Amino acid sequence: MTVLDFPIIQGRGFRNVEDGGRVTGFQFQLRNPNYRGGPASLIDGIEVVVDGERVPDHVPLWTLQGRTMGLEELRASTDVRWQLDEPATITVPFPGGLAVGVHRLEVTVFLRRSYFPPMVARSQFTATGSGVIVPPAPAGGIRHGVSTYSYTGDVNTSMTLEDVFADIADMGATGIEILGEGNLPGYPEPDPAWIDGWHDLVQRYGVTPTNFGCWVDTTRYPGRDLTAEEGAEQLQLDLRLAHRLGFTSVRPKFGVVSWDLDPHPIWQETLERSLDLAAELDVVICPEIHAPTPIRHPVTQGYLDFIEKTGTGHVKLLIDTGIFQTAVVRENAEDLGTDDEDDVPPPLRPLRVPMADLVEVLPHTHFIQAKFFEIDDDLNDLHVPWGDIVPTLEAAGWSGWLSSEYEGRREPYRGRDQVRRQHALVRSLQRGARS
Amino acid sequence: MTVLDFPIIQGRGFRNVEDGGRVTGFQFQLRNPNYRGGPASLIDGIEVVVDGERVPDHVPLWTLQGRTMGLEELRASTDVRWQLDEPATITVPFPGGLAVGVHRLEVTVFLRRSYFPPMVARSQFTATGSGVIVPPAPAGGIRHGVSTYSYTGDVNTSMTLEDVFADIADMGATGIEILGEGNLPGYPEPDPAWIDGWHDLVQRYGVTPTNFGCWVDTTRYPGRDLTAEEGAEQLQLDLRLAHRLGFTSVRPKFGVVSWDLDPHPIWQETLERSLDLAAELDVVICPEIHAPTPIRHPVTQGYLDFIEKTGTGHVKLLIDTGIFQTAVVRENAEDLGTDDEDDVPPPLRPLRVPMADLVEVLPHTHFIQAKFFEIDDDLNDLHVPWGDIVPTLEAAGWSGWLSSEYEGRREPYRGRDQVRRQHALVRSLQRGARS
């Protein structure tokens, strides 16, 4: 099941519409602002102001129960309803449509209410909000996905797992990344019915499972460290679960032993013990390169040496784009006490990893977590230089998933809006972008 | 299915706990504040500050997967988890428990994170909020219910229909009132599977269907008024639906023709045509007395005359407690432009209907919608004089449902908190109240 957004203007469904190859307007979705649903004949129009430009209340079209109607048809209708659980789709004629990016919407819905005194029975409901027009994904090696991490706090509260799929599909993305010990009810033994439901969502929304996040919690047991045998048991459990759900890579997050995020020494044996299974399932194990560890660093080199030494095709790097940050993050999901760059603890300072370093490891890079924190109304990312990263990936001919990982402030619906912004921004920077 | 609250401290589950007849502490529920779930052995305690009083982190007990554990047991556990979709129940030893009413909670959860540098791996998550201790419902004629109207905006967004049942049961209420054209997906023809699900919820939560709100939209068709025949068709449709779901009364809200809320003249024939069906189904039709219509008014008198004239036992009054308001509402769900009492339009001024008038119509009153707008942290209702209403009902020996109808500001989770406050307040005023 899906749920609706509390704000009247819904996040999903904001898009340009075409007719005969020409862009003729835009569309958005609106939940019923009244406390009851009712016959559509009681709808009395909607005024839309987009970026300050007013569209009169009799102009937009309404779609309810799959039928699209103008205001007069709506008033004359006898068998159409605006239910509380079914958003109306509003189509606004607007030649050329809206540009890619963030737009401000102000709407006034008019509803006739029989139970209000006649002089005030045509009542008004106003709502304001913004929406993001996301362009289609350009063809090429970069594939666009989203991690459920982006929706932390929203999942299980203001969105269901199906809403995650629906959001991803709605913005024309095609990949879903999940956190095993996060999104699997009953982990590590999800109900078979849940697994069936998962495959049903994958089918229905046309979304591909990409990467499965897992953890090797080396401090899991107080008083002693996890053994390599236990680490391998954990990783193999996750490899099997991931495979069962259709994922093609697993990111094990190892416990660390230093400020530089040196992984616990069991990492190597944990991987060695799991290589055969990874090959058998054809799932790639992806250690993660995450700030404050840059690319030119013994940790990264250790993984590369491992790949070379073992000759495995089932261990590759996962790059978290936080390593390319150019500015201190003041919009973090968790308050880490950051402030001016000179005052912040060294592990939180922007790493500014150069593109040349990225180019060097791209042949060993299977997956990119497109970490970001804040994209403003003009589609400027305040911290991560997509204008450098995207052309670098394209020039190198890299192909793989770029999977949105929003890590900014956790407020309801915020991650969902920010992910749309990121997809709009990144796709605009790609070759063959449509504005 | 149910969903969780976005705030870490959940609204449901806040209660005192007893052991051997003595109140030994209190309990609340917490969703996992981390972005992942994990083994419970990584939980490292919770500090609770309740109304400024600190309970150290090793003291509270944790309940996960039905097992209640102290901190040491939690740390040593190997097969318990704190999932993202399962709130932990925290039990705080606190002799005597907490008083009925609103309490401030500040919690700090400690989680060991293996993937953080060792010096900061014991990470803290803080959350603040408030909870409402609701006393048990005293015995007597007053039965306690809740209308889904209270949760307008929350239903379908931050709560499911099952959450409505769960909230009602959690506060020890036993009745649910719904809006037909609001809460029934597919109205007027809900899916039989939905109806089965409804009866399952009724059973599982031990909650009784009370009143079913319906509308006779006399201005439904532009250009002409609804006929009495159409009005009766609508009412009878709702009587049948209500009966099918187990409701024992239906409130038809007629279109009105004046500032005084005079119902459209078809009301009488609409009722007449429906009396046989109401008797056959044993469902009481309840016209609503709602501000700005007081009890001593031709509209109310019209309904009483109708009851007397027809001798029906299946038409009775529904009283909305907004008629007893003693102060202008500045906390309305919809902004009606109110301000100082002298400036507000007469229909929005407090009616201050005297208790003597209520006593007079109580014999004909089947149902009371306990309308309210704002109850403060000290359980003072800013507008509705429960201290007069509750003793009046008890002195008259009235029995029936008092069904919460919150109509204050529509912000996520606000109605849910306010309804708990109302139940705490009203029950405190009843004979036999426990503090």
Short mmCIF file of C-alpha atoms in Angstrom, two decimals, chain B residues 39-230:
data_model
loop_
_atom_site.label_atom_id
_atom_site.label_comp_id
_atom_site.label_asym_id
_atom_site.label_seq_id
_atom_site.Cartn_x
_atom_site.Cartn_y
_atom_site.Cartn_z
CA PRO B 39 21.38 -6.42 17.19
CA ALA B 40 20.07 -5.37 20.59
CA SER B 41 23.53 -6.04 22.04
CA LEU B 42 24.58 -2.73 20.46
CA ILE B 43 22.08 -0.81 22.61
CA ASP B 44 23.97 0.93 25.37
CA GLY B 45 21.24 2.40 27.56
CA ILE B 46 18.72 5.19 27.67
CA GLU B 47 18.63 8.23 29.90
CA VAL B 48 15.12 9.49 30.57
CA VAL B 49 14.27 12.92 31.97
CA VAL B 50 10.60 13.16 32.87
CA ASP B 51 9.31 16.59 33.87
CA GLY B 52 12.90 17.52 34.70
CA GLU B 53 13.60 14.46 36.82
CA ARG B 54 16.50 12.33 35.54
CA VAL B 55 16.53 8.54 35.42
CA PRO B 56 20.06 7.22 34.65
CA ASP B 57 20.73 5.29 31.46
CA HIS B 58 21.22 1.86 33.05
CA VAL B 59 17.90 1.90 34.92
CA PRO B 60 15.08 1.64 32.36
CA LEU B 61 14.03 -1.74 31.00
CA TRP B 62 13.71 -2.50 27.31
CA THR B 63 11.06 -4.67 25.67
CA LEU B 64 11.82 -5.96 22.20
CA GLN B 65 10.15 -8.87 20.42
CA GLY B 66 8.11 -9.41 23.54
CA ARG B 67 11.15 -9.86 25.82
CA THR B 68 11.80 -7.42 28.65
CA MET B 69 15.42 -6.91 29.58
CA GLY B 70 17.73 -4.76 31.65
CA LEU B 71 20.80 -3.20 30.08
CA GLU B 72 23.20 -6.03 30.94
CA GLU B 73 20.87 -8.66 29.53
CA LEU B 74 20.45 -6.57 26.41
CA ARG B 75 24.21 -6.30 25.93
CA ALA B 76 24.62 -10.03 26.36
CA SER B 77 21.76 -10.89 24.01
CA THR B 78 22.42 -12.69 20.74
CA ASP B 79 18.96 -13.13 19.25
CA VAL B 80 17.12 -9.89 19.97
CA ARG B 81 17.01 -6.95 17.56
CA TRP B 82 15.86 -3.35 17.46
CA GLN B 83 14.31 -3.13 14.03
CA LEU B 84 13.35 0.11 12.33
CA ASP B 85 9.74 -0.99 12.11
CA GLU B 86 9.38 -2.16 15.71
CA PRO B 87 9.34 0.42 18.48
CA ALA B 88 11.07 -0.48 21.74
CA THR B 89 8.96 -0.27 24.85
CA ILE B 90 10.87 1.51 27.61
CA THR B 91 9.76 0.82 31.18
CA VAL B 92 10.97 3.31 33.76
CA PRO B 93 10.82 2.33 37.43
CA PHE B 94 9.12 5.30 39.09
CA PRO B 95 7.22 4.44 42.29
CA GLY B 96 3.68 5.77 42.16
CA GLY B 97 3.95 6.42 38.43
CA LEU B 98 2.98 9.65 36.72
CA ALA B 99 -0.12 11.76 37.38
CA VAL B 100 -2.91 11.89 34.83
CA GLY B 101 -2.12 14.51 32.21
CA VAL B 102 0.68 15.82 30.05
CA HIS B 103 4.32 15.05 30.83
CA ARG B 104 7.50 16.25 29.24
CA LEU B 105 9.97 13.58 28.15
CA GLU B 106 13.60 14.03 27.16
CA VAL B 107 15.43 10.88 26.19
CA THR B 108 18.98 10.11 25.16
CA VAL B 109 19.50 6.75 23.51
CA PHE B 110 23.00 5.32 23.45
CA LEU B 111 23.96 2.98 20.62
CA ARG B 112 27.40 1.52 20.00
CA ARG B 113 28.23 1.86 16.33
CA SER B 114 31.07 -0.36 15.17
CA TYR B 115 31.50 1.73 12.02
CA PHE B 116 32.29 4.90 13.98
CA PRO B 117 35.84 5.59 15.20
CA PRO B 118 36.20 3.91 18.62
CA MET B 119 36.39 7.20 20.56
CA VAL B 120 32.95 8.26 19.35
CA ALA B 121 31.41 4.86 18.72
CA ARG B 122 29.07 5.13 21.71
CA SER B 123 26.80 7.56 19.95
CA GLN B 124 23.90 9.48 21.38
CA PHE B 125 20.50 10.20 19.91
CA THR B 126 18.37 12.71 21.74
CA ALA B 127 14.64 13.23 21.41
CA THR B 128 12.16 15.34 23.28
CA GLY B 129 8.42 15.24 23.35
CA SER B 130 5.44 15.00 25.57
CA GLY B 131 3.01 12.25 26.37
CA VAL B 132 -0.41 12.08 27.97
CA ILE B 133 -1.26 9.70 30.80
CA VAL B 134 -4.92 8.79 30.34
CA PRO B 135 -6.71 7.26 33.34
CA PRO B 136 -9.01 4.26 32.95
CA ALA B 137 -12.58 5.13 32.01
CA PRO B 138 -14.77 5.25 35.13
CA ALA B 139 -17.83 3.00 35.12
CA GLY B 140 -21.17 4.67 34.36
CA GLY B 141 -23.43 5.66 31.52
CA ILE B 142 -20.89 7.72 29.63
CA ARG B 143 -19.05 5.65 27.05
CA HIS B 144 -15.86 6.99 25.49
CA GLY B 145 -15.30 7.05 21.77
CA VAL B 146 -13.37 8.94 19.12
CA SER B 147 -14.35 10.24 15.71
CA THR B 148 -11.93 9.88 12.81
CA TYR B 149 -12.73 13.56 12.22
CA SER B 150 -10.24 14.24 15.02
CA TYR B 151 -7.49 12.84 12.83
CA THR B 152 -8.38 14.69 9.62
CA GLY B 153 -5.21 15.15 7.59
CA ASP B 154 -3.45 12.41 9.54
CA VAL B 155 -5.60 9.57 8.21
CA ASN B 156 -4.12 8.34 4.90
CA THR B 157 -0.88 10.23 5.56
CA SER B 158 0.65 9.64 8.98
CA MET B 159 -1.85 7.05 10.15
CA THR B 160 -3.80 4.17 8.67
CA LEU B 161 -7.31 3.13 9.64
CA GLU B 162 -5.70 0.49 11.85
CA ASP B 163 -3.76 3.25 13.62
CA VAL B 164 -7.10 4.89 14.42
CA PHE B 165 -8.25 1.68 16.10
CA ALA B 166 -4.90 1.27 17.82
CA ASP B 167 -4.96 4.85 19.16
CA ILE B 168 -8.51 4.41 20.45
CA ALA B 169 -7.73 1.12 22.18
CA ASP B 170 -4.44 2.45 23.54
CA MET B 171 -6.22 5.20 25.49
CA GLY B 172 -8.83 2.79 26.83
CA ALA B 173 -11.65 4.18 24.69
CA THR B 174 -14.10 1.73 23.20
CA GLY B 175 -16.01 3.46 20.38
CA ILE B 176 -15.17 4.55 16.85
CA GLU B 177 -17.16 7.10 14.88
CA ILE B 178 -16.42 7.49 11.18
CA LEU B 179 -17.31 9.64 8.21
CA GLY B 180 -18.85 7.50 5.48
CA GLU B 181 -17.75 9.74 2.63
CA GLY B 182 -14.36 10.01 4.16
CA ASN B 183 -13.13 6.77 5.56
CA LEU B 184 -14.66 4.25 3.16
CA PRO B 185 -12.38 3.57 0.21
CA GLY B 186 -14.53 3.05 -2.84
CA TYR B 187 -17.57 4.71 -1.22
CA PRO B 188 -20.43 4.08 -1.87
CA GLU B 189 -19.37 0.57 -2.87
CA PRO B 190 -16.50 -0.51 -0.66
CA ASP B 191 -14.69 -3.68 -1.63
CA PRO B 192 -16.05 -6.69 0.32
CA ALA B 193 -12.45 -7.41 1.37
CA TRP B 194 -12.29 -3.95 2.93
CA ILE B 195 -15.47 -4.69 4.86
CA ASP B 196 -13.99 -7.96 6.12
CA GLY B 197 -10.89 -6.02 7.19
CA TRP B 198 -13.11 -3.54 9.04
CA HIS B 199 -14.81 -6.28 11.03
CA ASP B 200 -11.43 -7.80 11.77
CA LEU B 201 -10.21 -4.48 13.23
CA VAL B 202 -13.38 -4.14 15.30
CA GLN B 203 -12.78 -7.59 16.75
CA ARG B 204 -9.07 -7.29 17.25
CA TYR B 205 -9.09 -3.94 19.01
CA GLY B 206 -12.33 -4.48 20.92
CA VAL B 207 -13.73 -1.21 19.61
CA THR B 208 -17.44 -0.69 18.91
CA PRO B 209 -18.69 1.14 15.80
CA THR B 210 -20.81 4.02 17.09
CA ASN B 211 -21.97 6.74 14.72
CA PHE B 212 -21.63 6.94 10.94
CA GLY B 213 -21.51 10.48 9.53
CA CYS B 214 -23.31 11.05 6.26
CA TRP B 215 -24.25 14.03 4.10
CA VAL B 216 -27.35 15.00 2.22
CA ASP B 217 -25.75 17.43 -0.22
CA THR B 218 -28.70 19.51 -1.31
CA THR B 219 -26.55 21.59 -3.69
CA ARG B 220 -24.89 18.56 -5.20
CA TYR B 221 -26.21 19.30 -8.68
CA PRO B 222 -25.57 22.85 -9.91
CA GLY B 223 -28.72 24.62 -11.03
CA ARG B 224 -31.22 22.65 -8.97
CA ASP B 225 -31.78 21.42 -5.45
CA LEU B 226 -31.77 17.80 -4.44
CA THR B 227 -35.27 16.32 -4.27
CA ALA B 228 -36.60 14.60 -1.17
CA GLU B 229 -36.54 11.36 -3.12
CA GLU B 230 -32.83 11.80 -3.86
#
